PDB file of C-alpha atoms in Angstrom:
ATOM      1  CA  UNK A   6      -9.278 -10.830 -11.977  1.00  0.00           C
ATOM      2  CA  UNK A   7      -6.313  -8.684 -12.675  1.00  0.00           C
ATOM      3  CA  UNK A   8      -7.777  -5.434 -14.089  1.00  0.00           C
ATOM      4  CA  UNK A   9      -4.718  -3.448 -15.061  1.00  0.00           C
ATOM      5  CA  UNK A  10      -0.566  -4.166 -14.563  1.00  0.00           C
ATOM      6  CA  UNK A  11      -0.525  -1.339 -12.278  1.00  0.00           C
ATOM      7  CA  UNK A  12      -1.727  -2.896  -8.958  1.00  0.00           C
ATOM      8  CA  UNK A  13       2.422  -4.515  -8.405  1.00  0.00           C
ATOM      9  CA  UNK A  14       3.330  -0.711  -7.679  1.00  0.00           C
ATOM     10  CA  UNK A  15       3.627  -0.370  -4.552  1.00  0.00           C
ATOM     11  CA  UNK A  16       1.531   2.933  -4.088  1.00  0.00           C
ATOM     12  CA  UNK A  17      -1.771   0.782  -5.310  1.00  0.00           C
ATOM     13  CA  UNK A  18      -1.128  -1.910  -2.554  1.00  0.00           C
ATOM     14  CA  UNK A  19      -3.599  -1.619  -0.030  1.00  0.00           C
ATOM     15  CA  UNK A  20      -2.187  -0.427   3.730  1.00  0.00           C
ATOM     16  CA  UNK A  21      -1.317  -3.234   5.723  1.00  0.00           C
ATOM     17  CA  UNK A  22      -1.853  -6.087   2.693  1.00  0.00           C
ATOM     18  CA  UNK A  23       1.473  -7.373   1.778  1.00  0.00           C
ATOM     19  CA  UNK A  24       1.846  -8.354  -1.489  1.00  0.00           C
ATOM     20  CA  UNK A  25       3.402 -11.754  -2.466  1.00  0.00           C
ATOM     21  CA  UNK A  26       2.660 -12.492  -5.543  1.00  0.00           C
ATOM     22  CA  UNK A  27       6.197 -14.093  -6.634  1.00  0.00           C
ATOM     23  CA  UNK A  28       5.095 -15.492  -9.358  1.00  0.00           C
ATOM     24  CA  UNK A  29       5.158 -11.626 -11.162  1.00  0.00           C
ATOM     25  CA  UNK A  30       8.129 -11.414 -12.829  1.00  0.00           C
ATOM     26  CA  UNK A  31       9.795  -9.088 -15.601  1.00  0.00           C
ATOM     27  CA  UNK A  32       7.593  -7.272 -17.960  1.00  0.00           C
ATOM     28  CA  UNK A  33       5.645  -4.156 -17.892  1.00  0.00           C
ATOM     29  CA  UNK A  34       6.292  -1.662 -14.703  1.00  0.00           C
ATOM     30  CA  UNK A  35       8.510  -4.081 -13.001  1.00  0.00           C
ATOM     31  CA  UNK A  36       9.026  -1.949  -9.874  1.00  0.00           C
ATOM     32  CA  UNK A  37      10.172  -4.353  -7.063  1.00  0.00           C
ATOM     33  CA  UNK A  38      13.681  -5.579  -7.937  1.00  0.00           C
ATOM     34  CA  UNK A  39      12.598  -8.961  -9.868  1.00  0.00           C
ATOM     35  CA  UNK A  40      11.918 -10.260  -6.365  1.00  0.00           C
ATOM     36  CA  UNK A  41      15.965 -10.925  -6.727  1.00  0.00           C
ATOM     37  CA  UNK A  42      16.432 -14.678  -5.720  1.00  0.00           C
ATOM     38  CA  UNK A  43      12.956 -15.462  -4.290  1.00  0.00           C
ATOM     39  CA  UNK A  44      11.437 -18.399  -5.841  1.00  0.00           C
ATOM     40  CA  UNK A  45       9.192 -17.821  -8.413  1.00  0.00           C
ATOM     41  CA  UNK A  46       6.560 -19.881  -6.997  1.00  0.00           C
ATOM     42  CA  UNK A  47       5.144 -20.956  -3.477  1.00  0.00           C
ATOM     43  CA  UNK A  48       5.832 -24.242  -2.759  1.00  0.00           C
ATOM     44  CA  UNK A  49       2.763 -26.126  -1.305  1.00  0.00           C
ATOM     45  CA  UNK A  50       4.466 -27.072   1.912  1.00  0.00           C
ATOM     46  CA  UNK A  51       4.995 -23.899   2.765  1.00  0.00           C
ATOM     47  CA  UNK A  52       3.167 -22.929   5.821  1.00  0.00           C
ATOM     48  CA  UNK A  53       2.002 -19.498   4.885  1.00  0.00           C
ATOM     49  CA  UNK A  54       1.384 -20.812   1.392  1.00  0.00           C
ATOM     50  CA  UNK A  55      -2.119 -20.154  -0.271  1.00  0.00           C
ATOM     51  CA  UNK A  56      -4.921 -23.050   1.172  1.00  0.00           C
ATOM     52  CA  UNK A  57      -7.832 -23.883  -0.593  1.00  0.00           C
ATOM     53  CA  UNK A  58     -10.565 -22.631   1.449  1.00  0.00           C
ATOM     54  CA  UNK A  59     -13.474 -25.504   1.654  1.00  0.00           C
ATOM     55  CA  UNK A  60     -16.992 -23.247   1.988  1.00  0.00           C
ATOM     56  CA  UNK A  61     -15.834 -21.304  -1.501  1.00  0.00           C
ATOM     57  CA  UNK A  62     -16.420 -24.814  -3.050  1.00  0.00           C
ATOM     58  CA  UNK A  63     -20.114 -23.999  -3.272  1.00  0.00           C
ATOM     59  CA  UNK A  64     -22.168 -21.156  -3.763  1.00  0.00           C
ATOM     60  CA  UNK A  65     -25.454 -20.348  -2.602  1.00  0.00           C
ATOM     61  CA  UNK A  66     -25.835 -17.857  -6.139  1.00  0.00           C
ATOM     62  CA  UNK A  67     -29.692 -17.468  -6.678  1.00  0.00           C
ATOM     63  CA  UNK A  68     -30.394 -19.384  -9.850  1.00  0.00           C
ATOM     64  CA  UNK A  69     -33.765 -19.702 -12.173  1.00  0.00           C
ATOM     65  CA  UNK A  70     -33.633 -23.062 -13.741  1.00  0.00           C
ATOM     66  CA  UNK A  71     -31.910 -26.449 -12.765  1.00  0.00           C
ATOM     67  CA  UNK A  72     -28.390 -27.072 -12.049  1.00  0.00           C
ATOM     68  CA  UNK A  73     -26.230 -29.534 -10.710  1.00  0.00           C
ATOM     69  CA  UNK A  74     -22.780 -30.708  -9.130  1.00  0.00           C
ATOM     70  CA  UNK A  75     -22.147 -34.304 -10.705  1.00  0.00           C
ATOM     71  CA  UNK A  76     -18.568 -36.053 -10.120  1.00  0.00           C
ATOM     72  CA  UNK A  77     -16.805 -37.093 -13.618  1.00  0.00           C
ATOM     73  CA  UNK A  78     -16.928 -40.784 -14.436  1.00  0.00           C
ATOM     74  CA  UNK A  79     -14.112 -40.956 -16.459  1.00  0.00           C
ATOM     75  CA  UNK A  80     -11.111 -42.595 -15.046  1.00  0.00           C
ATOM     76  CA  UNK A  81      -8.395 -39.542 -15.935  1.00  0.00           C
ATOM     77  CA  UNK A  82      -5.796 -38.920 -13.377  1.00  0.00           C
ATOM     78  CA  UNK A  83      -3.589 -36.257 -13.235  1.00  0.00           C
ATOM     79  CA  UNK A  84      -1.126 -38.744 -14.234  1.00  0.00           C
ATOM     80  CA  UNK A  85      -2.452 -41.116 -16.945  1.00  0.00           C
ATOM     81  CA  UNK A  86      -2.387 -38.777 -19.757  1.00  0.00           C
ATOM     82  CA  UNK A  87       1.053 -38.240 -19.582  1.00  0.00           C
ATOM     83  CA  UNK A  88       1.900 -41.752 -18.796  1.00  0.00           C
ATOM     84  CA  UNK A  89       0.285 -42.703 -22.280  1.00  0.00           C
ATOM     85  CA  UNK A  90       2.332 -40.164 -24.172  1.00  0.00           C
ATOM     86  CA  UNK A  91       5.309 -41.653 -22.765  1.00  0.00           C
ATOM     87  CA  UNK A  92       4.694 -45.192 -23.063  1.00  0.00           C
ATOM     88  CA  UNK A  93       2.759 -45.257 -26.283  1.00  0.00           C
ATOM     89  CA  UNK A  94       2.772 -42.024 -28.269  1.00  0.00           C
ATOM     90  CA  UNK A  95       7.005 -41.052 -27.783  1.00  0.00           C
ATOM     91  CA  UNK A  96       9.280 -43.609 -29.237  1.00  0.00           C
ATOM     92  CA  UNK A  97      12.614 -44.185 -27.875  1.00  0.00           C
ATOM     93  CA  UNK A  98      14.490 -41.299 -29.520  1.00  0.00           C
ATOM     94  CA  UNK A  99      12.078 -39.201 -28.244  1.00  0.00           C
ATOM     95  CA  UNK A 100      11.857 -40.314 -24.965  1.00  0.00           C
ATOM     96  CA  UNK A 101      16.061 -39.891 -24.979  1.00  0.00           C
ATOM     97  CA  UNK A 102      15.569 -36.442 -25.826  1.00  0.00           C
ATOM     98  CA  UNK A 103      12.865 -35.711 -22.928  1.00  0.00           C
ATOM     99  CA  UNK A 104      14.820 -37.025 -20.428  1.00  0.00           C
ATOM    100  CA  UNK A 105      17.736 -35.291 -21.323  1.00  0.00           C
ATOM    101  CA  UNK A 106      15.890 -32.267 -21.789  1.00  0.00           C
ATOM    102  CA  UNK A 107      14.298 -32.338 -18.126  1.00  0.00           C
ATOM    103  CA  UNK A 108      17.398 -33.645 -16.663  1.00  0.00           C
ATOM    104  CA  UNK A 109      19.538 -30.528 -17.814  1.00  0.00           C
ATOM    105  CA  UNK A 110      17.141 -27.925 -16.765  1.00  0.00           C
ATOM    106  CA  UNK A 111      15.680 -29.886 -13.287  1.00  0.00           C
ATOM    107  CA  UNK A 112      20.083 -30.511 -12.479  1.00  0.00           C
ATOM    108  CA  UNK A 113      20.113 -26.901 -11.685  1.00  0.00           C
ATOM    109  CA  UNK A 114      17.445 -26.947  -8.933  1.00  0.00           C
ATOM    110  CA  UNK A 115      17.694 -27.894  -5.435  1.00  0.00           C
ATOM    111  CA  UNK A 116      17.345 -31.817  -4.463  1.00  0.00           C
ATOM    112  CA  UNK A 117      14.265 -31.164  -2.891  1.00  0.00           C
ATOM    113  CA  UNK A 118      12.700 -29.809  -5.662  1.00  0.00           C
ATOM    114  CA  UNK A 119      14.289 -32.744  -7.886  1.00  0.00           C
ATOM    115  CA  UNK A 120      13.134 -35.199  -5.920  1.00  0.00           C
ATOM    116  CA  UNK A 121       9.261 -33.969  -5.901  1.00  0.00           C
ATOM    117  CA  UNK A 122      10.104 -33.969  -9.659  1.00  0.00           C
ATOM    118  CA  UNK A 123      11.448 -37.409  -9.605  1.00  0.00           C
ATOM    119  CA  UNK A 124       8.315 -38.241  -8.056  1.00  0.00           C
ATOM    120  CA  UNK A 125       5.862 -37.045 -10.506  1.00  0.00           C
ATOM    121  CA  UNK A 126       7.597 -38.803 -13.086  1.00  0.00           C
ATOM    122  CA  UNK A 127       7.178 -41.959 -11.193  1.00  0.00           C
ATOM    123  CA  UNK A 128       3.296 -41.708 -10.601  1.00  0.00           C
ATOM    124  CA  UNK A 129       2.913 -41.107 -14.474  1.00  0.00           C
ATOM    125  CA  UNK A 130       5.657 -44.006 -15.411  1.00  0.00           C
ATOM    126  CA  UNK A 131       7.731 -46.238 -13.348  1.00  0.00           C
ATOM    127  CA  UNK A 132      10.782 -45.673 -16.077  1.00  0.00           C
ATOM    128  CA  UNK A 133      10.317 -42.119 -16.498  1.00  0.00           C
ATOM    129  CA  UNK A 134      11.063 -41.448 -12.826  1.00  0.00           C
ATOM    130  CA  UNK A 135      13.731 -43.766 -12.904  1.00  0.00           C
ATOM    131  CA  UNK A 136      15.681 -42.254 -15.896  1.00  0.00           C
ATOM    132  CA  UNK A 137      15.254 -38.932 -14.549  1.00  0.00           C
ATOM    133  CA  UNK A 138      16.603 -39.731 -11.237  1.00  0.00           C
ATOM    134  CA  UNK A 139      19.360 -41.081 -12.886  1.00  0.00           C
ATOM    135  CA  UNK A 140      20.104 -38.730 -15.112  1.00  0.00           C
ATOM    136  CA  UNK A 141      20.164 -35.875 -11.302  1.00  0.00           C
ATOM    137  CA  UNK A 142      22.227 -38.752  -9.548  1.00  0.00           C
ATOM    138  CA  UNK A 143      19.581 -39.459  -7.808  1.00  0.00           C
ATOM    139  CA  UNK A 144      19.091 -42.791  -5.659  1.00  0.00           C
ATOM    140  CA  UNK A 145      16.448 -44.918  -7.313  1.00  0.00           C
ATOM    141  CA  UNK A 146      14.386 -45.470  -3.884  1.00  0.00           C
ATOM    142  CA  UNK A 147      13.101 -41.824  -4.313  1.00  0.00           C
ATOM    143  CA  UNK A 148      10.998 -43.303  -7.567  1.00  0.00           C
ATOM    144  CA  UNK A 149       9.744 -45.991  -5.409  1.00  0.00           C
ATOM    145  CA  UNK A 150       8.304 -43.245  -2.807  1.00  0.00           C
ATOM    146  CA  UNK A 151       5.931 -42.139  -5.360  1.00  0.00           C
ATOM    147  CA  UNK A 152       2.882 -40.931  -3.346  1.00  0.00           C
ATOM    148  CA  UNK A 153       3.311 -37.327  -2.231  1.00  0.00           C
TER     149      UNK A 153
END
């Protein structure tokens, strides 16, 4: 929990703890340059990137009373939600204006980035990866490749 702004200076770093938190940027005591052309986020393939670490999962917190772990039963994915919208919520004006809206902010980043976009896209809706890879140039086998 982030308790004040002023633990990005680096005086308040502890010794020996680098501090990469990238994802900082602009506003109150900006101290460190903007990060200059870092990326503003850490890209899950990244070696050194943050892991999930499997025993936090549970805790062994004393409780008084009953509690329980229980595994949702609906059948949400972190796709389906956003397939809907696009398929039966968006008509095709607005669907136009999505894709051209992604397409001129996602032409600017690298193609490895795009194509993890691209992706996405695909695993919500088969033709809203497609148009987006057209729209970057991209070939349409990278929509077919859907699983990450």
């Amino acid at each position: 929990m982030l308790i004040d702004i002023g633990w990005v200076i680096p005086i308040n770093v502890p010794r020996g703890c680098p501090l990469h938190a990238f994802y900082i940027r602009d506003g109150f005591m900006c101290v460190n340059g903007n990060y200059a052309d870092l990326k503003n986020y850490t890209p899950s393939e990244e070696t050194n990137s943050l892991r999930e670490v499997k025993e936090s999962l549970h805790s062994s917190t004393p409780l008084h009373g009953s509690t329980g772990h229980h595994r949702q039963q609906h059948p949400n994915s972190d796709f389906e939600q956003v397939g809907e919208l696009y398929r039966r919520v968006m008509n095709d004006r607005q669907r136009d204006i999505l894709i051209t809206n992604i397409v001129s902010s996602l032409k600017h980043a690298s193609r490895e980035v795009q194509e993890r976009q691209v992706k996405l896209f695909a695993r919500a809706d088969e033709d809203y990866g497609r148009r987006v890879a057209k729209g970057l140039g991209l070939p349409l086998s990278v929509c077919s490749s859907s699983r990450m």
